[in-house]
mmCIF file of C-alpha atoms and ligand atoms in Angstrom:
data_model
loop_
_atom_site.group_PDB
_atom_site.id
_atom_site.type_symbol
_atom_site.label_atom_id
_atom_site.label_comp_id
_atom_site.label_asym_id
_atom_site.label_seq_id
_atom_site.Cartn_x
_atom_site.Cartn_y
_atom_site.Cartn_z
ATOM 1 C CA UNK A 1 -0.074 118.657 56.993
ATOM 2 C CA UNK A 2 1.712 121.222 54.461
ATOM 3 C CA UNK A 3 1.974 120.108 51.394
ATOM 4 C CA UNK A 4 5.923 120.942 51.225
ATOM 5 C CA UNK A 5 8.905 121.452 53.533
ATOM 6 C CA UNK A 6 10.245 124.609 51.836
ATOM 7 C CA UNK A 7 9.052 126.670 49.340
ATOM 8 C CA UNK A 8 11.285 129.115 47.228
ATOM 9 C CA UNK A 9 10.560 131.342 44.819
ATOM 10 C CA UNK A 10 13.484 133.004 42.659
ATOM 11 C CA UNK A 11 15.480 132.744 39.297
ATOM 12 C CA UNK A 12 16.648 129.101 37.378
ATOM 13 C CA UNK A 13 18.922 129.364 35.267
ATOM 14 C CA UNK A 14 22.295 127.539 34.208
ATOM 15 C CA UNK A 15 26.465 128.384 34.780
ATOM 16 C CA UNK A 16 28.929 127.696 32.084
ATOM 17 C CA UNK A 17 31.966 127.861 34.060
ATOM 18 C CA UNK A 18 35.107 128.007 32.408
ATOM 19 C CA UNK A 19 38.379 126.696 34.075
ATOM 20 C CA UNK A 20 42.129 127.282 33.740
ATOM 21 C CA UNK A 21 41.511 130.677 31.961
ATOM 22 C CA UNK A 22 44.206 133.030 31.435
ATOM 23 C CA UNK A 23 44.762 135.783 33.807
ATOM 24 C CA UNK A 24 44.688 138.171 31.877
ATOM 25 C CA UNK A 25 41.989 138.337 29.305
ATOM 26 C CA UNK A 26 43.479 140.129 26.351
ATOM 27 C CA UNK A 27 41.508 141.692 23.975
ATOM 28 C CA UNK A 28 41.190 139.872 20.454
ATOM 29 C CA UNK A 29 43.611 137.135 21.316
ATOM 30 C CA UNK A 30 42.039 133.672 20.880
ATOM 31 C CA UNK A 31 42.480 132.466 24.789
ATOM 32 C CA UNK A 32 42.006 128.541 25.340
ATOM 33 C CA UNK A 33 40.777 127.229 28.737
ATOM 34 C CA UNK A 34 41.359 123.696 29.638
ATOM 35 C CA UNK A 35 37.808 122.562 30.990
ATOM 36 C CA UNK A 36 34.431 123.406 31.079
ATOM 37 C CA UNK A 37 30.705 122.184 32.389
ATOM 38 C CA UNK A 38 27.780 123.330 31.504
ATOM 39 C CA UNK A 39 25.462 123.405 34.733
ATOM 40 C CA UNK A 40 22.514 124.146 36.987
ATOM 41 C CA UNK A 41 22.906 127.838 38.411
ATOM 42 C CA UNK A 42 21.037 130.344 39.761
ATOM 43 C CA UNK A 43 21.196 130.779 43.565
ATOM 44 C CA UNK A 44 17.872 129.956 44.250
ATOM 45 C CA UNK A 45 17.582 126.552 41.989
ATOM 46 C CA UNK A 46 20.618 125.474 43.693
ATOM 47 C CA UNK A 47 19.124 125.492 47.165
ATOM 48 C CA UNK A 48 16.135 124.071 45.553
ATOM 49 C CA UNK A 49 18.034 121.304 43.822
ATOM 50 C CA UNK A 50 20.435 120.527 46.885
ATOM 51 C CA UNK A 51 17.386 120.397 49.630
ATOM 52 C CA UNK A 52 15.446 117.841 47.491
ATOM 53 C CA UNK A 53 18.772 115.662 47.174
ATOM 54 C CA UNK A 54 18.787 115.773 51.012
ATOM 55 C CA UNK A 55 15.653 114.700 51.051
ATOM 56 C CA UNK A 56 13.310 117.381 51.461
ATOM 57 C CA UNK A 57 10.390 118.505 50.300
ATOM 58 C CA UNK A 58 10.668 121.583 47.699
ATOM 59 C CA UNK A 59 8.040 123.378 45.866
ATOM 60 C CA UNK A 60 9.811 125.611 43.247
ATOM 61 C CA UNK A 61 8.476 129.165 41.403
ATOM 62 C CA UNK A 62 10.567 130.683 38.559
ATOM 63 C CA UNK A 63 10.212 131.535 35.391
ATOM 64 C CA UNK A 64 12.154 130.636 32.007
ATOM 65 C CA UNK A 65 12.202 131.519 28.566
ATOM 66 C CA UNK A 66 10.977 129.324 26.076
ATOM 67 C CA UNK A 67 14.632 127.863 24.939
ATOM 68 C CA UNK A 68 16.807 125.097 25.418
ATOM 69 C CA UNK A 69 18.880 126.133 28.173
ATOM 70 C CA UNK A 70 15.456 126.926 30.427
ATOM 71 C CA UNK A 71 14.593 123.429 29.382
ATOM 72 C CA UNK A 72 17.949 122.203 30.661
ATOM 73 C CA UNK A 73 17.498 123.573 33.919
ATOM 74 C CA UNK A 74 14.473 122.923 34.533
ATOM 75 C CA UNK A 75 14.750 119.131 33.697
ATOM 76 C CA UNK A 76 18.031 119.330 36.422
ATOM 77 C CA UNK A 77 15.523 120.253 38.631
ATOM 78 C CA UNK A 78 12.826 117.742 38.228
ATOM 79 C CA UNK A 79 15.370 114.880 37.964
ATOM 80 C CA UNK A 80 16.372 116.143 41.329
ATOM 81 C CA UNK A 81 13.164 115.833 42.712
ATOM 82 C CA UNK A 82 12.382 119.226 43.019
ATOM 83 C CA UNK A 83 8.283 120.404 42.594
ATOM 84 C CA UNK A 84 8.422 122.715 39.528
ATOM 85 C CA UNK A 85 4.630 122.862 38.552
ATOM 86 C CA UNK A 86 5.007 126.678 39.111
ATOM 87 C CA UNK A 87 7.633 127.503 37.295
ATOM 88 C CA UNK A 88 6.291 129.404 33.859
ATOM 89 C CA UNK A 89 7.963 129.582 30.553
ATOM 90 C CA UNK A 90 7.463 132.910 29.315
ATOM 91 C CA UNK A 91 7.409 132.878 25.356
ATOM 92 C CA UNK A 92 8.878 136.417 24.304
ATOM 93 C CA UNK A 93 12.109 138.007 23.270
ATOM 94 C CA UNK A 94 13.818 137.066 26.475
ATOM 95 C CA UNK A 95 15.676 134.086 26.815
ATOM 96 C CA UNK A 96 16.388 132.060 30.301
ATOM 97 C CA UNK A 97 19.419 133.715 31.641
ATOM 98 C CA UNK A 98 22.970 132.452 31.701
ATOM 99 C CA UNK A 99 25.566 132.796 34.064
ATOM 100 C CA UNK A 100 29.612 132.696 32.826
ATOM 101 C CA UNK A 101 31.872 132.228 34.992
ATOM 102 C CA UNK A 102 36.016 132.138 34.346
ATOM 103 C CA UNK A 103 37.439 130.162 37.057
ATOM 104 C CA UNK A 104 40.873 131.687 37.154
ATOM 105 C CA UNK A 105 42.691 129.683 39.867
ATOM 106 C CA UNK A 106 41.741 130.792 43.109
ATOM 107 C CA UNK A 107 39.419 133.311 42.209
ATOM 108 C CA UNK A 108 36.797 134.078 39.447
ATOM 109 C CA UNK A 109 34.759 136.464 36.804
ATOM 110 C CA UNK A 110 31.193 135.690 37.438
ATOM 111 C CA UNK A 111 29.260 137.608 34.083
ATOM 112 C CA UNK A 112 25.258 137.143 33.996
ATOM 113 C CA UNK A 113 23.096 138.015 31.440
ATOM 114 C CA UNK A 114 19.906 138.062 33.406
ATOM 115 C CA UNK A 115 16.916 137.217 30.564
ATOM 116 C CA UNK A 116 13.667 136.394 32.362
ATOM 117 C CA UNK A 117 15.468 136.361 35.804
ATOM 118 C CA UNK A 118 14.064 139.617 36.221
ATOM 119 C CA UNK A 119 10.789 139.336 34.454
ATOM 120 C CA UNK A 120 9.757 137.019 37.762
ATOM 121 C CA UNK A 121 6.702 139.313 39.186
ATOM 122 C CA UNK A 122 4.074 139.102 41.764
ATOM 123 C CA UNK A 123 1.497 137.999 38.789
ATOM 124 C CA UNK A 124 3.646 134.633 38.608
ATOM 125 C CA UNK A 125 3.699 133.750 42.749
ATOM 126 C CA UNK A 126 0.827 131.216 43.609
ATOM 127 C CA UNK A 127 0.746 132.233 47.022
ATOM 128 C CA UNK A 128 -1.763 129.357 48.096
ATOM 129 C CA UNK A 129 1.188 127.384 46.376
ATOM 130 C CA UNK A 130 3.729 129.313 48.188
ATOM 131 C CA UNK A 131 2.155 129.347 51.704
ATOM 132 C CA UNK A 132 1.738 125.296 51.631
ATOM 133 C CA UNK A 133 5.114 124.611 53.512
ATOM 134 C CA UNK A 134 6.466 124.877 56.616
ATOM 135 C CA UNK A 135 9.271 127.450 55.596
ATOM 136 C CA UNK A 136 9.215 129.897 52.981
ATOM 137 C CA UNK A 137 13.103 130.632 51.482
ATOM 138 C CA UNK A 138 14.226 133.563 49.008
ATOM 139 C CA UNK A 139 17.917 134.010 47.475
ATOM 140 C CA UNK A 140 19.542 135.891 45.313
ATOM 141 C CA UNK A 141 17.297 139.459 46.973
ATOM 142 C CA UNK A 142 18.936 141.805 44.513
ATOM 143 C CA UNK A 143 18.394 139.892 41.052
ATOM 144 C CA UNK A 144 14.872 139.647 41.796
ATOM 145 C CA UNK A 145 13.947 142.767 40.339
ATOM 146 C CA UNK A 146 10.548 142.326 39.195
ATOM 147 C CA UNK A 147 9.861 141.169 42.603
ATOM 148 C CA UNK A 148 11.478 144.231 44.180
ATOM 149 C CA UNK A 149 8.922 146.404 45.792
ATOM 150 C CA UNK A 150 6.791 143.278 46.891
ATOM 151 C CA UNK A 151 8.862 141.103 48.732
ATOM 152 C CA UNK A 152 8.294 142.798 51.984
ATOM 153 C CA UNK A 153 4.563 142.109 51.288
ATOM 154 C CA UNK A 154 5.456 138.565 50.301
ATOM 155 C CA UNK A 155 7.422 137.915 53.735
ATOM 156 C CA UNK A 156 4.606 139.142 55.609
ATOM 157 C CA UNK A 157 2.429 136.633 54.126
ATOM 158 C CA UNK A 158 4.162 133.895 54.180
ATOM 159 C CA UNK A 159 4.761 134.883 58.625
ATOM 160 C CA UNK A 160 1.156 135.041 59.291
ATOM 161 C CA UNK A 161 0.089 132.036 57.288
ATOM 162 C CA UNK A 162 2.958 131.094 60.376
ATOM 163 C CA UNK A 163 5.733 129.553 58.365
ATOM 164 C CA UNK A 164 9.334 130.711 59.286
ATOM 165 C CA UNK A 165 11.075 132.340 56.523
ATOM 166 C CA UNK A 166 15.208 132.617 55.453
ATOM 167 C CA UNK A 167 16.354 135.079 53.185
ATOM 168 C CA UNK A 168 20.022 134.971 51.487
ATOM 169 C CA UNK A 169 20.839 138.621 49.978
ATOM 170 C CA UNK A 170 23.717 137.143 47.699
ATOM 171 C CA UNK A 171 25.828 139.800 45.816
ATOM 172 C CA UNK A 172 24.471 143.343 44.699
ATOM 173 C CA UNK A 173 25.220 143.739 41.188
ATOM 174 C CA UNK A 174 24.703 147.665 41.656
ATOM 175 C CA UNK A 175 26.940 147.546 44.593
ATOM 176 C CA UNK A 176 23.869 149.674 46.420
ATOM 177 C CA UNK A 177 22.828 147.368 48.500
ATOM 178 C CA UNK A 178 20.088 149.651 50.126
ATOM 179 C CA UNK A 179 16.442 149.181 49.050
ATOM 180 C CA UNK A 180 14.014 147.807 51.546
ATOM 181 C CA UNK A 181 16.136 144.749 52.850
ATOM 182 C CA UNK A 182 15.843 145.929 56.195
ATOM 183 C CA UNK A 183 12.240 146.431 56.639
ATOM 184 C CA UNK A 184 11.974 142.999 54.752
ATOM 185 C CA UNK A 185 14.745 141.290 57.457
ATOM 186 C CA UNK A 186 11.979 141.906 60.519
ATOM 187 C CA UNK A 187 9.341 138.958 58.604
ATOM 188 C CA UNK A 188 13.005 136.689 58.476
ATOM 189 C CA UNK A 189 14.126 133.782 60.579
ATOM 190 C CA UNK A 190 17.069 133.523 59.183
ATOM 191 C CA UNK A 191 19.755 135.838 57.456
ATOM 192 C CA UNK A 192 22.152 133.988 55.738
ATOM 193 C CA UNK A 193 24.632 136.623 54.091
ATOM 194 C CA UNK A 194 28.317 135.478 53.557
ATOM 195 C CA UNK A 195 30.872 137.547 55.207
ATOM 196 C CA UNK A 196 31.068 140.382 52.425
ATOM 197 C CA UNK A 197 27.481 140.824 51.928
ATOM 198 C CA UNK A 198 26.670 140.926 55.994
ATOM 199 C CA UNK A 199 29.737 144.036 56.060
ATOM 200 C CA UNK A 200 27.793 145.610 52.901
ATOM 201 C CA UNK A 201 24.076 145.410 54.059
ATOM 202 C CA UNK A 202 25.664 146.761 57.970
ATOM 203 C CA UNK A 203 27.510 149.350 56.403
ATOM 204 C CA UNK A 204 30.295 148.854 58.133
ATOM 205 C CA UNK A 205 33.791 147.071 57.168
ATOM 206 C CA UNK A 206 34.399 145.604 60.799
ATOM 207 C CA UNK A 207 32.938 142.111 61.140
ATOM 208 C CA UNK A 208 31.577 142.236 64.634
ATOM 209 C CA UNK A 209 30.380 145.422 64.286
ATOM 210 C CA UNK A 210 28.236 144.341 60.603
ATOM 211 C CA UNK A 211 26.766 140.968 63.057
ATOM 212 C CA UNK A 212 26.043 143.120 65.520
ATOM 213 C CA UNK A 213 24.083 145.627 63.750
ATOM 214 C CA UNK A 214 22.427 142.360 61.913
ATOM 215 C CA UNK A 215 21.974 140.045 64.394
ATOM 216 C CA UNK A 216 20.145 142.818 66.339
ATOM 217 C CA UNK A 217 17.395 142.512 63.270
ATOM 218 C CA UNK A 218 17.005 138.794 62.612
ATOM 219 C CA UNK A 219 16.488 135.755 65.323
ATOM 220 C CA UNK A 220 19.125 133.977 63.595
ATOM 221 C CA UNK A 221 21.830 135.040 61.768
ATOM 222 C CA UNK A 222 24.543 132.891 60.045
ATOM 223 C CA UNK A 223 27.275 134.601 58.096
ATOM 224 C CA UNK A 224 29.423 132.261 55.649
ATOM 225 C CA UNK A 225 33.048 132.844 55.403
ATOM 226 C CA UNK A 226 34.351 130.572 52.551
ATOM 227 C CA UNK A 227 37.313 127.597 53.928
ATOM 228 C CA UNK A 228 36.817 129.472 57.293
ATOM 229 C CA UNK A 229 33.336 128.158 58.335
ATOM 230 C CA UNK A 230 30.702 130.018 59.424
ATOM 231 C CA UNK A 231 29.608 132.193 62.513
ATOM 232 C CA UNK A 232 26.303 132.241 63.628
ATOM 233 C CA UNK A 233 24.551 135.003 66.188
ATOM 234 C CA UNK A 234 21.432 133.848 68.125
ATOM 235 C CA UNK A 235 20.595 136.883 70.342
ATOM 236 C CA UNK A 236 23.950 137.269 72.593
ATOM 237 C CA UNK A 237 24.702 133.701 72.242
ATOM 238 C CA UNK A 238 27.488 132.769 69.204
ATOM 239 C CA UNK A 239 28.536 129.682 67.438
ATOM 240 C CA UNK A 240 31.121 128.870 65.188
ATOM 241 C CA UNK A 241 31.205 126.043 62.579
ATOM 242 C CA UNK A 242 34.325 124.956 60.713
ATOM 243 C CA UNK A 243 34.292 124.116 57.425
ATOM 244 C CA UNK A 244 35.529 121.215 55.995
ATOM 245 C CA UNK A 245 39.398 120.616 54.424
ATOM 246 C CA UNK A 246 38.807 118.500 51.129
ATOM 247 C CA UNK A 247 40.150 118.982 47.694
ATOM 248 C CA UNK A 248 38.218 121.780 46.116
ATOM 249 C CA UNK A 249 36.977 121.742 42.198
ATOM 250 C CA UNK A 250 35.406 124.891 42.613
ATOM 251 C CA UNK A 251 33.220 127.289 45.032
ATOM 252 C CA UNK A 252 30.529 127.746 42.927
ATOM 253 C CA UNK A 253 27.330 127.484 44.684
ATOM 254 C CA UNK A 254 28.924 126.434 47.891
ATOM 255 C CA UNK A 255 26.937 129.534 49.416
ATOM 256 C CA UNK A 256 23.625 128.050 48.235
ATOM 257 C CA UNK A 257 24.865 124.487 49.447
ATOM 258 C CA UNK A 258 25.166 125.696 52.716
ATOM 259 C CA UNK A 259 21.931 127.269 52.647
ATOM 260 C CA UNK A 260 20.167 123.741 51.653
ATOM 261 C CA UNK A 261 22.157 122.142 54.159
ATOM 262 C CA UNK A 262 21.214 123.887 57.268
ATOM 263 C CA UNK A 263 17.671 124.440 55.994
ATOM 264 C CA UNK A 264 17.053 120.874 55.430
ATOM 265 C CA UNK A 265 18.052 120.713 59.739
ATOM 266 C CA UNK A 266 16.342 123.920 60.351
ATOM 267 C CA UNK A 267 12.971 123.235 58.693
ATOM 268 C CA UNK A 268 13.507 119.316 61.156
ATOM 269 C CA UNK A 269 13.637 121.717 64.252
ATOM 270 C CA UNK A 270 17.391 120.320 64.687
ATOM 271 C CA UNK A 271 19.664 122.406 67.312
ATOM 272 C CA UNK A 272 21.361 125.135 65.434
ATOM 273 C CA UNK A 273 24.831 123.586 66.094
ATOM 274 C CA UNK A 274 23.672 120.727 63.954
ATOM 275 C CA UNK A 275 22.276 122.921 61.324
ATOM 276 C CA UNK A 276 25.783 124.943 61.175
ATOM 277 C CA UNK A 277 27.609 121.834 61.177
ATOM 278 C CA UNK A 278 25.483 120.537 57.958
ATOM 279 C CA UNK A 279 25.233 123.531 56.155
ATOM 280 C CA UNK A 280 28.866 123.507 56.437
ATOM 281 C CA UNK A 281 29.156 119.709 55.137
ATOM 282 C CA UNK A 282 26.730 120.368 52.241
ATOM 283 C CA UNK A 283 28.651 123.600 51.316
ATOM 284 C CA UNK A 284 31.784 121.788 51.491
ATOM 285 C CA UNK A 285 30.680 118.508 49.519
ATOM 286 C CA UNK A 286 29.506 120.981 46.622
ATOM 287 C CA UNK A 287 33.218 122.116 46.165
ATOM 288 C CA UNK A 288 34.330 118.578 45.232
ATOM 289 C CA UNK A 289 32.569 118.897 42.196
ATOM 290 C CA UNK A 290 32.006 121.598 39.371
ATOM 291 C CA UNK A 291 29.031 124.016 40.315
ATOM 292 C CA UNK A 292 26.682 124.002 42.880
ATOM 293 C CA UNK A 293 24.888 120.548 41.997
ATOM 294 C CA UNK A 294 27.162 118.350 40.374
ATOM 295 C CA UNK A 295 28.182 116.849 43.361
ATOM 296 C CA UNK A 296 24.451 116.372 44.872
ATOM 297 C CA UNK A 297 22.909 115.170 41.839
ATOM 298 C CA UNK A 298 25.579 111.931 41.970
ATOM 299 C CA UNK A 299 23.106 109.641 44.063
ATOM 300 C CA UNK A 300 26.042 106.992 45.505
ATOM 301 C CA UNK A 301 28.807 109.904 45.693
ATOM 302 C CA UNK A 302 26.316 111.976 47.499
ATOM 303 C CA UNK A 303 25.102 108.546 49.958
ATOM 304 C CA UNK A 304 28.925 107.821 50.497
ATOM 305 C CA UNK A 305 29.919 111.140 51.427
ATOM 306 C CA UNK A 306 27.284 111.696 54.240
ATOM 307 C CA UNK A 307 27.269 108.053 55.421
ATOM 308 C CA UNK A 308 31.077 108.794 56.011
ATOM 309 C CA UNK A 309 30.479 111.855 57.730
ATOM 310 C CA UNK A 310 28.161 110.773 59.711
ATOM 311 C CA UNK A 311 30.465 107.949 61.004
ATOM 312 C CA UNK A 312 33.133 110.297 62.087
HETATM 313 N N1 ADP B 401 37.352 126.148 50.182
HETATM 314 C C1 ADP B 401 36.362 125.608 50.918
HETATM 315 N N2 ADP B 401 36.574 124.494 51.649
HETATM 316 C C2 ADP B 401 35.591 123.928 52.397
HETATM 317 N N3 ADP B 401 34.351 124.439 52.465
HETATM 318 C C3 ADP B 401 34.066 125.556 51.760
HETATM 319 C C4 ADP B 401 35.048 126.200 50.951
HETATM 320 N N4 ADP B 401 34.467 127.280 50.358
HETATM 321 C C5 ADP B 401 33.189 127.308 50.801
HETATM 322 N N5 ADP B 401 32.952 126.281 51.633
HETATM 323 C C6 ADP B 401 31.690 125.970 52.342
HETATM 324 O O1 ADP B 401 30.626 126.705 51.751
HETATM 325 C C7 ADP B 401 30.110 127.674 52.679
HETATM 326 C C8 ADP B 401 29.745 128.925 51.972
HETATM 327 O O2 ADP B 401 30.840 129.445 51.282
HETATM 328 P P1 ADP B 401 31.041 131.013 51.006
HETATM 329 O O3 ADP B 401 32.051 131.101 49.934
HETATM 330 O O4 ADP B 401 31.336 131.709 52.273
HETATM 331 O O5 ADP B 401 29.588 131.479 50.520
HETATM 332 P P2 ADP B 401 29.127 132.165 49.153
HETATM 333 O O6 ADP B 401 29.183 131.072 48.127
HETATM 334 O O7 ADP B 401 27.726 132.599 49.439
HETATM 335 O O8 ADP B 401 30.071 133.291 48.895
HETATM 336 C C9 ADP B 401 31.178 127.832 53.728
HETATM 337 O O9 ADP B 401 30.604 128.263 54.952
HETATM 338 C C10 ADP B 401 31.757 126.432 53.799
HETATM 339 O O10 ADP B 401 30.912 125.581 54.537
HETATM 340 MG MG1 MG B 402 26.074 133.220 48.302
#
């Protein structure tokens, strides 16, 4: 028996979101916002994080600088029951990265100073570590730039020591969004863009033309679409999964959320209605709380919440 459920490999870091900022952000003015938390971030350690809470079994490789925010994260993680034996602190000039983000409202400035998120390379993946799990999982594709050039080789390996695999692109800070994503998408399971990554990587601005294209590369592919649910194309067959109407703190990590909550169903080999329908209630439950793991790492709010979903 493997050793894990899901192993990830990707960057750990933390978000210092900001809320109640100004809308405009004038230069040299002293500009007061009226909260602020200090976090977990990092697409990947979310997903991490959020599969272990649902009980799941997560082996974790990253790297950090050797500083106290890389410390804080990586303690979030191992409170939260996450495997982190693998991740290395890399002593150096670098330190861990940080994520701000300026909640403004209804929409955002996400800033990230990347520090060792991109020093992650090939000479840090265990891949006896890696390939002991029954599903291999990679986010954030375009930050992981010292893993660029490898993680079609990586994906390969991970298929034919016959795990299934999911990838999450996440945003394209170079707004490129080429490189070899596609080649990598024939050794994936499961896509899981949101709806303005899946038009970028398709090249095309029409939504059913973008899951088309997509779905015509991937067996699965599940595209995220904020308070409207999700969409999900399984060869000609589609579903659709609503998400869920609560009061929303923020949408930070709500992506990754989703991504741990229909993983922790997919890796069970639960129907994918059921996986769409708890990726959207783990996506949703990490909006009533600041960040992507706030919520999660509250054991009784997190046990209440599902119990009482479950009962409806
Ligand atoms: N305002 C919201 N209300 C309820 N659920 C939400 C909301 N925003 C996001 N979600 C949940 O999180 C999922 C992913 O959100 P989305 O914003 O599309 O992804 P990403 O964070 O990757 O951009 C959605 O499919 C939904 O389940
Ligand atoms: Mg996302």
């Amino acid at each position: 028996m493997a050793r894990f459920d899901i192993t990830i490999a990707g960057e750990l870091n933390l978000d210092l979101i900001h809320y109640g900022v100004p809308g405009e952000l004038v230069p040299e003015r002293e500009l007061l916002a009226d909260g602020m938390t200090l976090t977990l971030g990092s697409s990947s350690a979310i997903v991490a994080h959020n599969l272990a809470a649902l009980g799941t079994r997560v082996g974790f490789v990253s790297c950090i600088g050797n500083d106290p925010l890389g410390q804080i994260a990586l303690d979030r993680l191992k409170e939260g029951g996450v495997n982190v034996s693998h991740v290395r602190k890399k002593d150096g000039a670098k330190t861990t990265g940080l994520t701000l983000i300026l909640q403004h409202g209804k929409w955002r400035n996400i800033i990230t100073y990347p520090g060792t998120i991109f020093d992650l390379t090939v000479d840090d993946l265990d891949l006896s570590y890696l390939a002991d799990a029954r599903h291999f999982h990679l986010s954030s594709f375009f930050l992981q730039r010292g893993l660029r050039g490898r993680i079609l080789r990586l994906f390969q390996k991970m298929k034919s020591a016959g795990m299934t695999t999911s990838l999450d692109p996440n945003d394209d800070p170079d707004d490129v969004w080429d490189g070899d994503l596609r080649e990598i998408l024939r050794f994936v399971d499961v896509f899981l863009p949101n709806e303005r990554e899946a038009k970028k990587i398709a090249g095309d601005d029409d939504l059913e033309i973008a899951i088309s294209r997509l779905s015509q590369m991937v067996p699965i592919l599940v595209v995220k679409r904020g308070a409207d649910g999700v969409l999900a194309q399984r060869g000609r067959e589609r579903f659709f999964s609503p998400a869920l109407r609560l009061g929303v703190i923020d949408p930070v990590g709500a992506g990754d959320s989703f991504d741990a909550g229909f993983l922790s169903q997919y890796v069970r080999g639960v129907d994918l209605p059921s996986c769409l329908a708890m990726g959207n209630l783990a996506g949703g439950f990490s909006t009533t709380r600041s960040g992507g793991t706030e919520a999660f790492r509250d054991r009784a709010y997190r046990e209440q919440f599902f119990r009482s979903q479950q009962d409806q």
